[in-house]
């Protein structure tokens, strides 16, 4: 669904904003911040969940707690631009726990990956054993994250 498919009013937008920052806020506190009764607030949250505007709740785990102290963004260019080559690459990414995000993008390459591993040696193994095993990859460019002064992913 696209954003325009949701028809979000100002109150629902406020609910989404607060929940995106604190998904564990109690309903009574959320209702008080929005200016709704707890029952009206709960109905709105449940409707946003039912419509798919809220896709889930999860804990944001520090990379170090997952033994993932090394993060890199990797661009991938494919040598073959077929649906099957793309689907095969996407399946490989789904099967690789090191790949935390995989985005099909426009431009001079087809994919942007966020890869998290323990260290540079673990990344080298991923690069050789996972990416190197995929025959349709033409280019791999790695951008090592040195710091993240702003990161709003949840």
Backbone as ProteinMPNN parsed JSONL, in Angstrom:
{"seq_chain_A": "XXXXXXXXXXXXXXXXXXXXXXXXXXXXXXXXXXXXXXXXXXXXXXXXXXXXXXXXXXXXXXXXXXXXXXXXXXXXXXXXXXXXXXXXXXXXXXXXXXXXXXXXXXXXXXXXXXXXXXXXXXXXXXXXXXXXXXXXXXXXXXXXXXXXXXXXXX", "coords_chain_A": {"N_chain_A": [[0.82, -1.189, 0.0], [0.379, 2.259, -0.668], [1.202, 5.476, 0.778], [-0.884, 7.261, 0.244], [-3.032, 5.56, 0.144], [-3.922, 5.201, 2.714], [-5.342, 7.338, 3.914], [-4.965, 9.131, 6.219], [-5.899, 10.951, 9.011], [-5.323, 13.984, 10.988], [-5.262, 13.313, 13.735], [-4.802, 10.532, 13.731], [-2.343, 10.577, 12.442], [-0.826, 11.789, 14.413], [-0.939, 9.822, 16.397], [0.464, 7.756, 15.063], [2.971, 8.977, 14.868], [3.762, 9.219, 17.579], [3.718, 6.501, 18.377], [5.699, 5.517, 16.687], [7.961, 6.429, 17.875], [7.773, 5.457, 20.457], [6.742, 2.529, 20.888], [5.787, 1.078, 22.986], [4.256, 2.602, 24.633], [1.781, 3.026, 27.09], [-1.745, 2.658, 26.484], [-3.411, 4.478, 27.851], [-1.679, 6.622, 28.415], [-0.974, 7.354, 25.828], [-3.491, 8.131, 24.851], [-3.97, 10.344, 26.516], [-1.949, 12.084, 25.66], [-2.762, 12.577, 23.074], [-5.257, 13.589, 23.398], [-7.638, 12.199, 23.513], [-10.258, 9.932, 24.595], [-9.401, 6.938, 26.407], [-10.687, 4.657, 25.285], [-11.505, 5.534, 22.722], [-9.024, 6.12, 21.639], [-7.793, 3.584, 21.646], [-9.472, 2.25, 19.823], [-8.816, 3.647, 17.486], [-6.066, 3.003, 17.214], [-6.266, 0.217, 16.877], [-7.691, 0.18, 14.453], [-5.818, 1.38, 12.755], [-3.891, -0.628, 12.844], [-5.356, -2.76, 11.723], [-5.773, -1.811, 9.113], [-3.225, -1.824, 8.176], [-1.483, 0.295, 8.434], [-0.011, 0.387, 10.728], [2.389, -1.871, 10.995], [3.526, -3.58, 12.796], [5.131, -4.304, 15.963], [8.217, -3.995, 17.613], [11.29, -4.791, 19.28], [14.11, -2.66, 19.358], [17.187, -3.65, 18.798], [20.451, -3.272, 19.961], [23.223, -3.205, 17.759], [25.65, -4.315, 18.773], [24.723, -6.07, 20.693], [23.796, -8.073, 19.125], [26.063, -9.125, 18.216], [27.043, -7.656, 16.083], [28.948, -5.553, 15.219], [29.917, -4.276, 12.995], [28.927, -2.437, 10.301], [27.827, -2.128, 6.986], [26.932, -0.501, 3.972], [25.974, -1.759, 0.928], [26.245, -1.657, -2.511], [24.843, -3.296, -5.276], [25.346, -4.399, -8.515], [23.818, -6.056, -11.15], [24.704, -8.49, -13.62], [22.969, -9.582, -15.37], [19.821, -8.531, -16.368], [17.248, -9.617, -15.717], [13.969, -10.75, -14.714], [14.139, -13.205, -13.379], [16.835, -13.313, -12.575], [16.871, -11.182, -10.767], [14.955, -12.07, -8.879], [16.222, -14.401, -7.959], [18.498, -13.283, -6.776], [17.264, -11.782, -4.747], [16.123, -13.856, -3.242], [18.466, -15.043, -2.287], [19.375, -12.988, -0.644], [17.339, -12.927, 1.272], [17.852, -15.323, 2.528], [20.241, -14.855, 3.779], [21.429, -14.082, 6.849], [23.044, -11.953, 7.509], [22.34, -9.855, 5.908], [20.514, -7.191, 6.566], [18.787, -5.393, 5.447], [17.366, -5.116, 2.208], [17.13, -3.438, -0.724], [15.565, -2.774, -3.771], [16.66, -0.622, -6.159], [16.742, 2.45, -8.119], [18.886, 3.674, -10.74], [22.422, 3.387, -11.364], [22.952, 0.888, -10.373], [21.366, -2.137, -9.146], [20.613, -2.912, -6.527], [20.565, -2.037, -3.036], [22.074, -2.84, -0.092], [21.905, -3.294, 3.453], [24.261, -4.415, 5.54], [25.092, -6.271, 8.36], [27.568, -7.414, 10.463], [29.949, -9.141, 12.597], [32.606, -8.114, 12.436], [35.316, -6.778, 10.402], [36.598, -9.017, 9.262], [34.548, -10.913, 9.293], [32.831, -9.659, 7.512], [34.386, -9.829, 5.183], [34.312, -12.619, 4.788], [31.527, -12.936, 4.308], [31.332, -11.407, 1.967], [32.892, -12.918, 0.169], [31.869, -15.597, 0.394], [29.04, -15.443, 0.296], [28.082, -13.219, -1.371], [29.968, -13.571, -3.404], [29.289, -16.061, -4.341], [27.151, -15.75, -5.973], [26.287, -15.855, -9.242], [25.326, -13.85, -11.017], [26.135, -11.331, -10.203], [27.593, -8.325, -11.064], [28.863, -5.997, -10.163], [30.119, -4.896, -7.016], [29.966, -2.64, -4.481], [31.218, -1.396, -1.547], [30.317, 0.431, 1.296], [31.522, 1.439, 4.205], [30.148, 1.907, 7.39], [30.985, 4.416, 9.537], [29.992, 5.798, 11.642], [26.83, 6.773, 13.088], [25.126, 9.42, 13.263], [22.424, 10.02, 13.13], [19.715, 7.913, 13.204], [16.794, 6.59, 12.539], [15.565, 4.18, 12.246], [13.396, 1.566, 13.198]], "CA_chain_A": [[0.0, 0.0, 0.0], [1.066, 3.533, -0.673], [0.75, 6.374, 1.827], [-2.171, 7.84, -0.136], [-4.064, 4.548, 0.352], [-4.305, 5.115, 4.119], [-6.246, 8.419, 4.298], [-4.657, 9.366, 7.626], [-6.23, 12.29, 9.495], [-4.32, 14.579, 11.871], [-5.188, 12.574, 15.003], [-4.125, 9.263, 13.452], [-0.942, 10.899, 12.163], [-0.196, 12.032, 15.708], [-0.801, 8.496, 17.015], [1.565, 7.071, 14.377], [4.223, 9.633, 15.237], [4.108, 8.84, 18.955], [4.027, 5.066, 18.416], [6.972, 5.255, 16.0], [9.012, 6.78, 18.836], [7.598, 4.651, 21.669], [5.722, 1.525, 20.596], [5.325, 0.453, 24.24], [3.523, 3.561, 25.447], [0.46, 2.517, 27.476], [-2.854, 3.3, 25.786], [-3.908, 5.636, 28.602], [-0.746, 7.733, 28.202], [-1.132, 7.767, 24.43], [-4.767, 8.852, 24.769], [-3.81, 11.647, 27.172], [-1.105, 12.938, 24.809], [-3.509, 12.901, 21.861], [-6.48, 14.3, 23.773], [-8.788, 11.318, 23.282], [-10.535, 8.982, 25.667], [-8.659, 5.701, 26.163], [-11.401, 3.735, 24.387], [-11.435, 6.075, 21.355], [-7.632, 5.97, 21.205], [-7.572, 2.164, 21.361], [-10.163, 1.935, 18.562], [-8.015, 4.205, 16.388], [-4.851, 2.186, 17.062], [-6.675, -1.07, 16.297], [-8.043, 0.414, 13.053], [-4.554, 1.577, 12.04], [-3.289, -1.961, 12.715], [-6.174, -3.545, 10.786], [-5.564, -1.289, 7.766], [-1.842, -2.034, 7.772], [-0.645, 1.474, 8.656], [0.916, -0.117, 11.74], [2.708, -3.224, 10.534], [3.991, -4.428, 13.88], [5.884, -3.711, 17.055], [9.394, -4.805, 17.857], [12.367, -4.183, 20.052], [15.26, -2.221, 18.58], [18.315, -4.278, 19.463], [21.749, -2.68, 19.635], [24.031, -4.121, 16.941], [26.635, -5.028, 19.591], [24.033, -7.167, 21.384], [23.628, -9.13, 18.116], [27.428, -9.393, 17.721], [27.102, -7.033, 14.765], [29.598, -4.273, 15.414], [30.395, -3.771, 11.707], [27.809, -2.204, 9.386], [28.207, -1.609, 5.668], [25.93, -0.407, 2.913], [26.597, -2.392, -0.227], [25.482, -1.572, -3.748], [25.01, -4.478, -6.119], [24.935, -4.328, -9.904], [23.674, -7.391, -11.744], [25.151, -8.607, -15.006], [21.778, -9.936, -16.158], [18.71, -7.717, -15.875], [16.013, -10.36, -15.936], [13.182, -10.981, -13.498], [14.649, -14.384, -12.677], [18.086, -12.947, -11.902], [16.514, -10.365, -9.607], [14.286, -12.92, -7.866], [17.241, -15.283, -7.382], [19.309, -12.475, -5.872], [16.425, -11.459, -3.581], [16.036, -15.074, -2.412], [19.765, -15.186, -1.61], [19.409, -11.993, 0.44], [16.41, -13.385, 2.323], [18.472, -16.457, 3.225], [21.493, -14.432, 4.424], [21.1, -13.301, 8.06], [23.876, -10.753, 7.555], [21.641, -8.804, 5.169], [19.435, -6.679, 7.413], [17.862, -4.722, 4.534], [17.651, -5.268, 0.777], [16.259, -2.524, -1.454], [15.712, -2.676, -5.218], [16.73, 0.819, -6.355], [16.994, 2.946, -9.477], [20.225, 4.233, -10.928], [23.425, 2.587, -12.08], [22.976, -0.452, -9.778], [20.004, -2.627, -8.89], [20.28, -3.163, -5.12], [21.282, -1.449, -1.909], [21.958, -3.724, 1.074], [22.529, -2.951, 4.739], [24.855, -5.655, 6.023], [25.641, -6.178, 9.712], [28.345, -8.582, 10.874], [30.751, -8.888, 13.796], [33.823, -7.33, 12.218], [35.758, -6.736, 9.007], [36.864, -10.377, 8.792], [33.239, -11.532, 9.024], [32.342, -9.068, 6.269], [35.148, -10.424, 4.083], [33.735, -13.956, 4.542], [30.221, -12.718, 3.675], [31.596, -10.912, 0.615], [33.407, -14.018, -0.646], [31.052, -16.817, 0.431], [27.634, -15.208, -0.049], [27.996, -12.417, -2.593], [30.818, -14.186, -4.418], [28.665, -17.292, -4.845], [26.037, -15.417, -6.852], [26.928, -15.663, -10.549], [24.873, -12.699, -11.8], [26.62, -10.049, -9.689], [28.631, -7.707, -11.897], [29.612, -5.029, -9.361], [29.867, -4.796, -5.582], [30.633, -1.485, -3.887], [30.974, -1.411, -0.113], [30.46, 1.681, 2.026], [31.592, 1.075, 5.622], [29.594, 2.901, 8.289], [31.94, 4.786, 10.582], [29.186, 6.338, 12.723], [25.453, 7.06, 12.677], [24.627, 10.486, 14.113], [20.963, 9.97, 13.124], [19.223, 6.632, 12.71], [15.438, 6.471, 13.062], [14.984, 2.862, 11.974], [12.902, 0.843, 14.373]], "C_chain_A": [[0.857, 1.242, 0.0], [0.467, 4.425, 0.398], [-0.625, 6.935, 1.507], [-3.317, 6.855, 0.059], [-4.595, 4.537, 1.781], [-5.286, 6.188, 4.565], [-6.142, 8.689, 5.798], [-5.041, 10.792, 8.001], [-5.176, 12.752, 10.503], [-4.167, 13.804, 13.182], [-4.472, 11.245, 14.796], [-2.648, 9.494, 13.138], [-0.184, 11.146, 13.463], [0.029, 10.713, 16.447], [0.383, 7.76, 16.393], [2.914, 7.669, 14.766], [4.669, 9.203, 16.637], [4.486, 7.365, 19.025], [5.34, 4.746, 17.705], [8.152, 5.564, 16.905], [8.973, 5.897, 20.079], [6.441, 3.682, 21.46], [5.16, 0.847, 21.838], [4.561, 1.419, 25.135], [2.158, 2.97, 25.819], [-0.651, 3.323, 26.787], [-3.358, 4.532, 26.535], [-2.984, 6.844, 28.422], [-0.847, 8.264, 26.777], [-2.401, 8.601, 24.283], [-4.641, 10.245, 25.378], [-2.997, 12.601, 26.298], [-1.848, 13.407, 23.565], [-4.733, 13.748, 22.183], [-7.742, 13.524, 23.446], [-9.072, 10.515, 24.545], [-9.735, 7.72, 25.379], [-9.365, 4.755, 25.194], [-11.35, 4.223, 22.94], [-10.02, 5.919, 20.791], [-7.35, 4.517, 20.82], [-8.249, 1.767, 20.055], [-9.364, 2.45, 17.363], [-6.759, 3.369, 16.143], [-5.207, 0.849, 16.414], [-7.049, -0.928, 14.829], [-6.786, 0.641, 12.212], [-3.826, 0.244, 11.852], [-4.028, -2.781, 11.663], [-5.928, -3.11, 9.343], [-4.135, -1.416, 7.292], [-0.963, -0.811, 7.895], [0.384, 1.178, 9.739], [1.166, -1.569, 11.387], [3.223, -4.118, 11.63], [4.732, -3.613, 14.918], [7.087, -4.61, 17.296], [10.385, -4.043, 18.718], [13.485, -3.79, 19.1], [16.49, -2.681, 19.352], [19.615, -3.607, 19.018], [22.565, -3.677, 18.821], [25.039, -4.929, 17.767], [26.003, -6.197, 20.338], [23.758, -8.336, 20.44], [24.979, -9.555, 17.565], [27.582, -8.859, 16.298], [27.682, -5.64, 14.896], [30.079, -3.618, 14.135], [29.191, -3.647, 10.779], [28.351, -1.626, 8.091], [26.96, -1.513, 4.801], [26.627, -0.864, 1.646], [25.69, -2.205, -1.432], [25.86, -2.742, -4.629], [24.491, -4.172, -7.516], [24.895, -5.736, -10.48], [24.148, -7.382, -13.198], [23.998, -8.962, -15.935], [20.589, -9.226, -15.542], [17.378, -8.393, -16.185], [15.272, -10.491, -14.608], [13.737, -12.153, -12.706], [15.95, -14.081, -11.953], [17.796, -12.116, -10.662], [15.882, -11.213, -8.507], [15.298, -13.85, -7.192], [18.119, -14.506, -6.403], [18.53, -12.141, -4.601], [16.263, -12.668, -2.666], [17.335, -15.288, -1.639], [19.867, -14.202, -0.455], [18.498, -12.404, 1.589], [17.038, -14.5, 3.157], [19.729, -16.065, 3.999], [21.181, -13.577, 5.651], [21.93, -12.03, 8.186], [23.209, -9.563, 6.86], [20.432, -8.381, 5.982], [18.39, -5.94, 6.595], [18.328, -4.983, 3.109], [16.64, -4.413, 0.034], [16.591, -2.585, -2.938], [15.611, -1.189, -5.545], [16.895, 1.168, -7.826], [18.411, 3.485, -9.547], [21.136, 3.266, -11.64], [23.573, 1.172, -11.512], [21.546, -0.851, -9.421], [19.629, -2.694, -7.412], [21.162, -2.373, -4.166], [21.002, -2.338, -0.705], [22.511, -3.024, 2.306], [22.962, -4.274, 5.336], [25.426, -5.398, 7.406], [26.309, -7.495, 10.065], [29.214, -8.187, 12.067], [31.907, -7.932, 13.551], [34.197, -7.4, 10.739], [36.023, -8.133, 8.455], [35.558, -11.105, 8.473], [32.631, -10.963, 7.743], [33.072, -9.657, 5.067], [34.595, -11.809, 3.743], [32.372, -13.847, 3.857], [30.408, -12.316, 2.212], [32.008, -12.058, -0.302], [32.403, -15.165, -0.747], [29.603, -16.608, 0.015], [27.54, -14.43, -1.358], [28.806, -13.041, -3.719], [30.234, -15.447, -5.027], [27.527, -17.006, -5.827], [26.569, -15.046, -8.233], [26.5, -14.409, -11.31], [25.319, -11.352, -11.244], [27.757, -9.549, -10.567], [29.487, -6.752, -11.073], [29.163, -5.077, -7.907], [30.657, -3.583, -5.089], [30.225, -1.417, -2.424], [31.255, -0.037, 0.48], [30.394, 1.328, 3.505], [31.053, 2.229, 6.463], [30.592, 3.158, 9.41], [31.218, 5.365, 11.8], [27.802, 6.659, 12.186], [24.87, 8.146, 13.581], [23.096, 10.58, 14.127], [20.541, 8.662, 12.489], [17.851, 6.413, 13.325], [14.78, 5.145, 12.725], [14.512, 2.243, 13.273], [12.888, -0.623, 14.077]], "O_chain_A": [[1.932, 1.271, 0.598], [-0.64, 4.174, 0.876], [-1.455, 7.073, 2.406], [-4.472, 7.274, 0.133], [-5.628, 3.918, 2.039], [-6.015, 5.962, 5.531], [-7.101, 8.501, 6.546], [-4.565, 11.743, 7.382], [-4.252, 12.007, 10.831], [-3.052, 13.658, 13.684], [-3.622, 10.871, 15.604], [-1.798, 8.694, 13.528], [0.975, 10.751, 13.593], [1.081, 10.516, 17.057], [1.213, 7.203, 17.111], [3.885, 6.941, 14.969], [5.834, 8.861, 16.841], [5.476, 7.014, 19.668], [6.026, 3.796, 18.083], [9.235, 5.011, 16.716], [10.009, 5.62, 20.683], [5.3, 3.979, 21.812], [4.169, 0.122, 21.756], [4.252, 1.087, 26.28], [1.453, 2.463, 24.947], [-0.503, 4.521, 26.544], [-3.699, 5.534, 25.905], [-3.462, 7.971, 28.29], [-0.809, 9.473, 26.549], [-2.38, 9.66, 23.657], [-5.148, 11.217, 24.818], [-3.317, 13.786, 26.203], [-1.598, 14.501, 23.061], [-5.195, 14.529, 21.35], [-8.783, 14.106, 23.141], [-8.236, 10.43, 25.445], [-9.418, 7.449, 24.221], [-8.711, 4.118, 24.368], [-11.172, 3.419, 22.025], [-9.845, 5.621, 19.61], [-6.739, 4.254, 19.784], [-7.669, 1.026, 19.261], [-9.253, 1.766, 16.346], [-6.427, 3.064, 14.997], [-4.516, 0.402, 15.499], [-6.758, -1.821, 14.034], [-6.695, 0.151, 11.087], [-3.21, 0.018, 10.811], [-3.405, -3.42, 10.814], [-5.88, -3.95, 8.445], [-3.847, -1.147, 6.126], [0.203, -0.858, 7.5], [1.515, 1.659, 9.677], [0.262, -2.401, 11.47], [3.35, -5.324, 11.418], [4.932, -2.408, 14.772], [6.991, -5.833, 17.197], [10.318, -2.822, 18.856], [13.772, -4.509, 18.143], [16.792, -2.162, 20.427], [19.838, -3.404, 17.824], [22.599, -4.863, 19.149], [25.257, -6.108, 17.486], [26.666, -7.203, 20.592], [23.515, -9.456, 20.889], [25.045, -10.265, 16.562], [28.164, -9.51, 15.43], [26.975, -4.651, 14.703], [30.604, -2.506, 14.18], [28.513, -4.636, 10.501], [29.217, -0.751, 8.096], [26.054, -2.341, 4.893], [27.729, -0.414, 1.33], [24.509, -2.549, -1.388], [27.025, -3.129, -4.722], [23.35, -3.743, -7.687], [25.836, -6.511, -10.311], [24.006, -6.384, -13.905], [24.041, -8.681, -17.133], [20.37, -9.306, -14.333], [16.502, -7.814, -16.828], [15.857, -10.364, -13.532], [13.796, -12.093, -11.478], [16.152, -14.544, -10.83], [18.413, -12.325, -9.617], [16.24, -11.083, -7.336], [15.232, -14.061, -5.981], [18.448, -15.007, -5.328], [19.078, -12.21, -3.501], [16.266, -12.522, -1.443], [17.307, -15.67, -0.469], [20.391, -14.546, 0.605], [18.857, -12.24, 2.755], [16.781, -14.602, 4.356], [20.233, -16.859, 4.793], [20.711, -12.449, 5.502], [21.54, -11.116, 8.912], [23.484, -8.408, 7.187], [19.448, -9.113, 6.08], [17.229, -5.863, 6.998], [19.526, -5.062, 2.837], [15.434, -4.633, 0.144], [17.754, -2.463, -3.325], [14.598, -0.557, -5.246], [17.152, 0.304, -8.663], [19.049, 3.721, -8.521], [20.687, 2.427, -12.421], [24.254, 0.34, -12.112], [20.639, -0.018, -9.396], [18.456, -2.549, -7.069], [22.326, -2.085, -4.444], [19.849, -2.564, -0.34], [23.468, -2.254, 2.216], [22.137, -5.147, 5.605], [26.155, -4.429, 7.612], [25.696, -8.559, 9.978], [29.209, -7.032, 12.491], [32.162, -7.041, 14.361], [33.488, -8.001, 9.932], [35.706, -8.407, 7.298], [35.481, -11.835, 7.484], [31.994, -11.687, 6.978], [32.451, -9.952, 4.046], [34.425, -12.146, 2.571], [32.095, -14.596, 2.92], [29.72, -12.827, 1.328], [31.523, -12.155, -1.43], [32.119, -15.65, -1.842], [28.995, -17.509, -0.564], [26.985, -14.924, -2.339], [28.37, -13.038, -4.871], [30.641, -15.858, -6.113], [26.999, -17.93, -6.445], [27.236, -14.021, -8.378], [27.244, -13.943, -12.173], [24.914, -10.317, -11.772], [28.748, -10.245, -10.788], [30.703, -6.698, -11.257], [27.984, -5.273, -7.61], [31.874, -3.516, -5.263], [29.038, -1.385, -2.099], [32.286, 0.577, 0.206], [29.333, 0.958, 4.009], [31.445, 3.381, 6.278], [30.989, 2.245, 10.133], [31.795, 5.412, 12.887], [27.616, 6.803, 10.978], [24.192, 7.834, 14.56], [22.53, 11.166, 15.049], [20.955, 8.337, 11.376], [17.749, 6.086, 14.507], [13.57, 4.992, 12.895], [15.153, 2.381, 14.315], [12.506, -1.422, 14.931]]}, "name": "protein", "num_of_chains": 1, "seq": "XXXXXXXXXXXXXXXXXXXXXXXXXXXXXXXXXXXXXXXXXXXXXXXXXXXXXXXXXXXXXXXXXXXXXXXXXXXXXXXXXXXXXXXXXXXXXXXXXXXXXXXXXXXXXXXXXXXXXXXXXXXXXXXXXXXXXXXXXXXXXXXXXXXXXXXXXX"}
